[in-house]
Short mmCIF file of C-alpha atoms in Angstrom, two decimals:
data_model
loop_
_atom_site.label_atom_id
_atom_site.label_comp_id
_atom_site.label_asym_id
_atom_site.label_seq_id
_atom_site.Cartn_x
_atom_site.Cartn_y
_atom_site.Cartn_z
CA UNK X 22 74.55 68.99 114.10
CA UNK X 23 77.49 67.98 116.50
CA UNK X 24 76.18 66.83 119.86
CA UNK X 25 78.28 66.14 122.74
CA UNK X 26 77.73 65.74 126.35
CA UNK X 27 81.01 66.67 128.89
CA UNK X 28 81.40 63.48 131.05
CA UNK X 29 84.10 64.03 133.22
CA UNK X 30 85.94 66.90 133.51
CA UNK X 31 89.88 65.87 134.27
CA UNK X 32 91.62 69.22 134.19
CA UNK X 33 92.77 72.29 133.18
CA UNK X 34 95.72 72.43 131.26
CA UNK X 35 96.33 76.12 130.41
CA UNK X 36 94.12 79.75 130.08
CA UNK X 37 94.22 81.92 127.47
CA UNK X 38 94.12 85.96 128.97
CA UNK X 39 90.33 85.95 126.60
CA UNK X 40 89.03 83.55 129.73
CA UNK X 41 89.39 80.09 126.97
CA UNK X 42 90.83 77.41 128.78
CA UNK X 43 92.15 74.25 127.19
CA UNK X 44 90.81 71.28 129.47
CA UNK X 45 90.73 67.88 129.52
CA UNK X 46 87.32 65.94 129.16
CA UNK X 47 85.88 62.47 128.80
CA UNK X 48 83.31 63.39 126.50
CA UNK X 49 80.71 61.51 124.59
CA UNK X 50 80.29 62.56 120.96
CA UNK X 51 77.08 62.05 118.54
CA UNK X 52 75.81 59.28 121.22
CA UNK X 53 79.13 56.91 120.98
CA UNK X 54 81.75 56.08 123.78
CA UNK X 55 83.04 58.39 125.83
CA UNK X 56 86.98 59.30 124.70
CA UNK X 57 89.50 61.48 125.99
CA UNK X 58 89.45 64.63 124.55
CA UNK X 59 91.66 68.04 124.49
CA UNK X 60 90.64 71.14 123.56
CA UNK X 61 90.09 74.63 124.16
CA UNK X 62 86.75 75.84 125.38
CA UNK X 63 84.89 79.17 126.36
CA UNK X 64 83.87 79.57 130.03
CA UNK X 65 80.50 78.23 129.77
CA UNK X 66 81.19 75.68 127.35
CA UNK X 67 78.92 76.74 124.34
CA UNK X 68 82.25 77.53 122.08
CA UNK X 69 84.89 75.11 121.44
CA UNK X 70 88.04 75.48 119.59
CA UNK X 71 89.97 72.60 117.05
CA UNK X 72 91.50 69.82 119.68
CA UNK X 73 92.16 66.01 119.74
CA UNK X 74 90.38 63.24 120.80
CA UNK X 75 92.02 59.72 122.13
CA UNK X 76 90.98 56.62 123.13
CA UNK X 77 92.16 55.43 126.01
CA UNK X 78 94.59 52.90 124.43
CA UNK X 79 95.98 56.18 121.98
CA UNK X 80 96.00 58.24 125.55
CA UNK X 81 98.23 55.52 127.15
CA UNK X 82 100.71 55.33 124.00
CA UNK X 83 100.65 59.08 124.01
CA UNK X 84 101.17 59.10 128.00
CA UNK X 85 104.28 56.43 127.60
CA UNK X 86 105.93 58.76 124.27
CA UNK X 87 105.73 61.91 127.02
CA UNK X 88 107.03 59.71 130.03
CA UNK X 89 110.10 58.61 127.77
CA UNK X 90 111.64 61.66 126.89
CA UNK X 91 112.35 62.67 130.47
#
């Protein structure tokens, strides 16, 4: 079974009008490091929905790819 445990809760980065909002989390997964991870997730956080999870060194790349094409 999947266990994970929400660290940090950075933001919100869009809601869906069915109340599912797609956040971004430090969460720890099956006991290992926390990452950086976005997804969508119901309001009480018992349903999740497919997302991505990042390191922090994959977050920074991604962060300097979305900085450059400004």
């Amino acid at each position: 079974m999947l266990q994970y445990e929400i660290k940090e809760h950075l933001g919100v980065i869009e809601e869906s009008a069915g109340g599912w909002r797609t956040e971004l989390n430090r969460i720890v997964w099956n006991g290992k490091t926390a990452k950086l991870d976005l997804r969508p997730w119901n309001e009480d956080h018992s349903k999740m929905g497919k997302g991505i999870t990042l390191t922090e060194e994959a977050a920074d790349a991604l962060m300097k790819l979305l900085q450059n094409r400004r």
